[in-house]
Amino acid sequence: SNCKLISESVPVVKTSVNRSGVVKSSSAWDRPCLVKARKEKERAWAQFENNPTSANLNVAMSQQGVFERKQQHAMMLFENTAAARIKTNPKVFYRYMNSKRKIRAAISCLSNADG
């Protein structure tokens, strides 16, 4: 009954998926090397879930760090490129800046009339 209450309370967000059912990434700085690092990270965590040993944990944590570093680098590269091309293509820069200005509300406590 709790799952039913949660599913009724949480709004549905439409996402686009590719042919294999994987959710398409919406970040502007996504590159093939970043996608590959994300898949390796997810694969390492799945292996840890199946066989929770300290070796698998170390591998998963290592892959997590590699992915985060690559993501930060890709983000920085995108921001620098958008700023450098502001004179020739200002739409990219201002679209990115406007997306950063939006305040997204966090999910607070889920409750209904019964509590």
PDB file of C-alpha atoms in Angstrom:
ATOM      1  CA  SER A   1       0.000   0.000   0.000  1.00  0.00           C
ATOM      2  CA  ASN A   2       2.969   2.346   0.621  1.00  0.00           C
ATOM      3  CA  CYS A   3       4.194   1.793  -2.940  1.00  0.00           C
ATOM      4  CA  LYS A   4       0.757   2.686  -4.262  1.00  0.00           C
ATOM      5  CA  LEU A   5       0.704   5.908  -2.234  1.00  0.00           C
ATOM      6  CA  ILE A   6       4.180   6.820  -3.418  1.00  0.00           C
ATOM      7  CA  SER A   7       3.354   6.107  -7.064  1.00  0.00           C
ATOM      8  CA  GLU A   8       0.245   8.285  -6.779  1.00  0.00           C
ATOM      9  CA  SER A   9       2.164  11.136  -5.131  1.00  0.00           C
ATOM     10  CA  VAL A  10       5.315  11.267  -7.260  1.00  0.00           C
ATOM     11  CA  PRO A  11       4.934  13.094 -10.590  1.00  0.00           C
ATOM     12  CA  VAL A  12       5.783  11.256 -13.786  1.00  0.00           C
ATOM     13  CA  VAL A  13       8.609  12.627 -15.927  1.00  0.00           C
ATOM     14  CA  LYS A  14       8.778  11.678 -19.596  1.00  0.00           C
ATOM     15  CA  THR A  15      12.220  10.634 -20.778  1.00  0.00           C
ATOM     16  CA  SER A  16      13.448   9.697 -24.216  1.00  0.00           C
ATOM     17  CA  VAL A  17      15.078   6.316 -24.708  1.00  0.00           C
ATOM     18  CA  ASN A  18      17.062   4.753 -27.524  1.00  0.00           C
ATOM     19  CA  ARG A  19      16.241   1.471 -29.276  1.00  0.00           C
ATOM     20  CA  SER A  20      17.703  -0.708 -26.554  1.00  0.00           C
ATOM     21  CA  GLY A  21      15.684   1.086 -23.862  1.00  0.00           C
ATOM     22  CA  VAL A  22      18.551   3.088 -22.354  1.00  0.00           C
ATOM     23  CA  VAL A  23      17.622   6.621 -21.317  1.00  0.00           C
ATOM     24  CA  LYS A  24      19.219   9.197 -23.594  1.00  0.00           C
ATOM     25  CA  SER A  25      21.568  11.582 -21.872  1.00  0.00           C
ATOM     26  CA  SER A  26      20.540  15.217 -21.842  1.00  0.00           C
ATOM     27  CA  SER A  27      23.820  16.838 -20.898  1.00  0.00           C
ATOM     28  CA  ALA A  28      25.434  18.967 -23.566  1.00  0.00           C
ATOM     29  CA  TRP A  29      28.944  17.757 -22.710  1.00  0.00           C
ATOM     30  CA  ASP A  30      28.271  14.051 -23.148  1.00  0.00           C
ATOM     31  CA  ARG A  31      30.941  12.479 -25.341  1.00  0.00           C
ATOM     32  CA  PRO A  32      31.632   8.849 -26.306  1.00  0.00           C
ATOM     33  CA  CYS A  33      34.518   8.586 -23.816  1.00  0.00           C
ATOM     34  CA  LEU A  34      32.206   9.782 -21.035  1.00  0.00           C
ATOM     35  CA  VAL A  35      29.490   7.311 -22.042  1.00  0.00           C
ATOM     36  CA  LYS A  36      32.068   4.500 -22.047  1.00  0.00           C
ATOM     37  CA  ALA A  37      33.318   5.498 -18.576  1.00  0.00           C
ATOM     38  CA  ARG A  38      29.720   5.611 -17.291  1.00  0.00           C
ATOM     39  CA  LYS A  39      29.049   2.098 -18.617  1.00  0.00           C
ATOM     40  CA  GLU A  40      32.254   0.775 -17.051  1.00  0.00           C
ATOM     41  CA  LYS A  41      31.291   2.357 -13.739  1.00  0.00           C
ATOM     42  CA  GLU A  42      27.796   0.860 -13.867  1.00  0.00           C
ATOM     43  CA  ARG A  43      29.239  -2.538 -14.811  1.00  0.00           C
ATOM     44  CA  ALA A  44      31.668  -2.410 -11.869  1.00  0.00           C
ATOM     45  CA  TRP A  45      28.912  -1.497  -9.414  1.00  0.00           C
ATOM     46  CA  ALA A  46      26.674  -4.269 -10.792  1.00  0.00           C
ATOM     47  CA  GLN A  47      29.504  -6.765 -10.302  1.00  0.00           C
ATOM     48  CA  PHE A  48      29.912  -5.516  -6.730  1.00  0.00           C
ATOM     49  CA  GLU A  49      26.169  -5.958  -6.133  1.00  0.00           C
ATOM     50  CA  ASN A  50      26.377  -9.566  -7.387  1.00  0.00           C
ATOM     51  CA  ASN A  51      29.563 -10.395  -5.473  1.00  0.00           C
ATOM     52  CA  PRO A  52      30.207  -7.905  -2.623  1.00  0.00           C
ATOM     53  CA  THR A  53      33.900  -8.383  -1.917  1.00  0.00           C
ATOM     54  CA  SER A  54      36.478  -5.778  -0.982  1.00  0.00           C
ATOM     55  CA  ALA A  55      38.249  -6.252  -4.322  1.00  0.00           C
ATOM     56  CA  ASN A  56      35.035  -5.556  -6.242  1.00  0.00           C
ATOM     57  CA  LEU A  57      34.363  -2.538  -4.026  1.00  0.00           C
ATOM     58  CA  ASN A  58      37.821  -1.145  -4.776  1.00  0.00           C
ATOM     59  CA  VAL A  59      37.288  -1.626  -8.507  1.00  0.00           C
ATOM     60  CA  ALA A  60      33.855   0.041  -8.358  1.00  0.00           C
ATOM     61  CA  MET A  61      35.180   2.982  -6.339  1.00  0.00           C
ATOM     62  CA  SER A  62      38.062   3.359  -8.777  1.00  0.00           C
ATOM     63  CA  GLN A  63      35.698   3.359 -11.769  1.00  0.00           C
ATOM     64  CA  GLN A  64      33.497   5.895  -9.961  1.00  0.00           C
ATOM     65  CA  GLY A  65      36.491   8.210  -9.550  1.00  0.00           C
ATOM     66  CA  VAL A  66      37.554   7.799 -13.181  1.00  0.00           C
ATOM     67  CA  PHE A  67      34.030   8.646 -14.352  1.00  0.00           C
ATOM     68  CA  GLU A  68      33.749  11.700 -12.096  1.00  0.00           C
ATOM     69  CA  ARG A  69      37.113  13.059 -13.300  1.00  0.00           C
ATOM     70  CA  LYS A  70      36.158  12.549 -16.944  1.00  0.00           C
ATOM     71  CA  GLN A  71      32.779  14.172 -16.355  1.00  0.00           C
ATOM     72  CA  GLN A  72      34.340  17.229 -14.696  1.00  0.00           C
ATOM     73  CA  HIS A  73      36.861  17.529 -17.526  1.00  0.00           C
ATOM     74  CA  ALA A  74      34.137  17.263 -20.190  1.00  0.00           C
ATOM     75  CA  MET A  75      32.042  19.859 -18.371  1.00  0.00           C
ATOM     76  CA  MET A  76      34.970  22.245 -18.109  1.00  0.00           C
ATOM     77  CA  LEU A  77      35.809  21.747 -21.785  1.00  0.00           C
ATOM     78  CA  PHE A  78      32.188  22.445 -22.800  1.00  0.00           C
ATOM     79  CA  GLU A  79      32.019  25.590 -20.663  1.00  0.00           C
ATOM     80  CA  ASN A  80      35.332  26.902 -22.039  1.00  0.00           C
ATOM     81  CA  THR A  81      34.283  26.171 -25.622  1.00  0.00           C
ATOM     82  CA  ALA A  82      30.901  27.858 -25.149  1.00  0.00           C
ATOM     83  CA  ALA A  83      32.564  30.910 -23.608  1.00  0.00           C
ATOM     84  CA  ALA A  84      35.176  31.089 -26.389  1.00  0.00           C
ATOM     85  CA  ARG A  85      32.514  30.931 -29.099  1.00  0.00           C
ATOM     86  CA  ILE A  86      30.180  33.480 -27.524  1.00  0.00           C
ATOM     87  CA  LYS A  87      30.733  35.994 -30.340  1.00  0.00           C
ATOM     88  CA  THR A  88      29.978  33.525 -33.144  1.00  0.00           C
ATOM     89  CA  ASN A  89      27.307  31.373 -31.437  1.00  0.00           C
ATOM     90  CA  PRO A  90      25.829  33.063 -28.349  1.00  0.00           C
ATOM     91  CA  LYS A  91      22.793  30.747 -28.159  1.00  0.00           C
ATOM     92  CA  VAL A  92      24.842  27.852 -26.766  1.00  0.00           C
ATOM     93  CA  PHE A  93      26.338  30.001 -24.017  1.00  0.00           C
ATOM     94  CA  TYR A  94      23.090  31.663 -22.963  1.00  0.00           C
ATOM     95  CA  ARG A  95      21.097  28.436 -23.092  1.00  0.00           C
ATOM     96  CA  TYR A  96      23.641  26.846 -20.758  1.00  0.00           C
ATOM     97  CA  MET A  97      23.714  29.860 -18.440  1.00  0.00           C
ATOM     98  CA  ASN A  98      19.912  30.021 -18.262  1.00  0.00           C
ATOM     99  CA  SER A  99      19.769  26.328 -17.401  1.00  0.00           C
ATOM    100  CA  LYS A 100      22.154  27.009 -14.499  1.00  0.00           C
ATOM    101  CA  ARG A 101      20.007  29.882 -13.201  1.00  0.00           C
ATOM    102  CA  LYS A 102      16.915  27.726 -12.749  1.00  0.00           C
ATOM    103  CA  ILE A 103      16.193  26.709  -9.176  1.00  0.00           C
ATOM    104  CA  ARG A 104      15.071  23.115  -9.078  1.00  0.00           C
ATOM    105  CA  ALA A 105      13.013  22.151  -6.084  1.00  0.00           C
ATOM    106  CA  ALA A 106      14.192  19.069  -4.250  1.00  0.00           C
ATOM    107  CA  ILE A 107      11.785  16.288  -3.398  1.00  0.00           C
ATOM    108  CA  SER A 108      10.657  16.902   0.139  1.00  0.00           C
ATOM    109  CA  CYS A 109       8.840  14.529   2.422  1.00  0.00           C
ATOM    110  CA  LEU A 110       6.162  12.598   0.619  1.00  0.00           C
ATOM    111  CA  SER A 111       2.921  12.667   2.525  1.00  0.00           C
ATOM    112  CA  ASN A 112      -0.784  12.462   1.944  1.00  0.00           C
ATOM    113  CA  ALA A 113      -3.844  13.285   4.052  1.00  0.00           C
ATOM    114  CA  ASP A 114      -3.136  10.287   6.323  1.00  0.00           C
ATOM    115  CA  GLY A 115       0.431  11.394   6.984  1.00  0.00           C
TER     116      GLY A 115
END
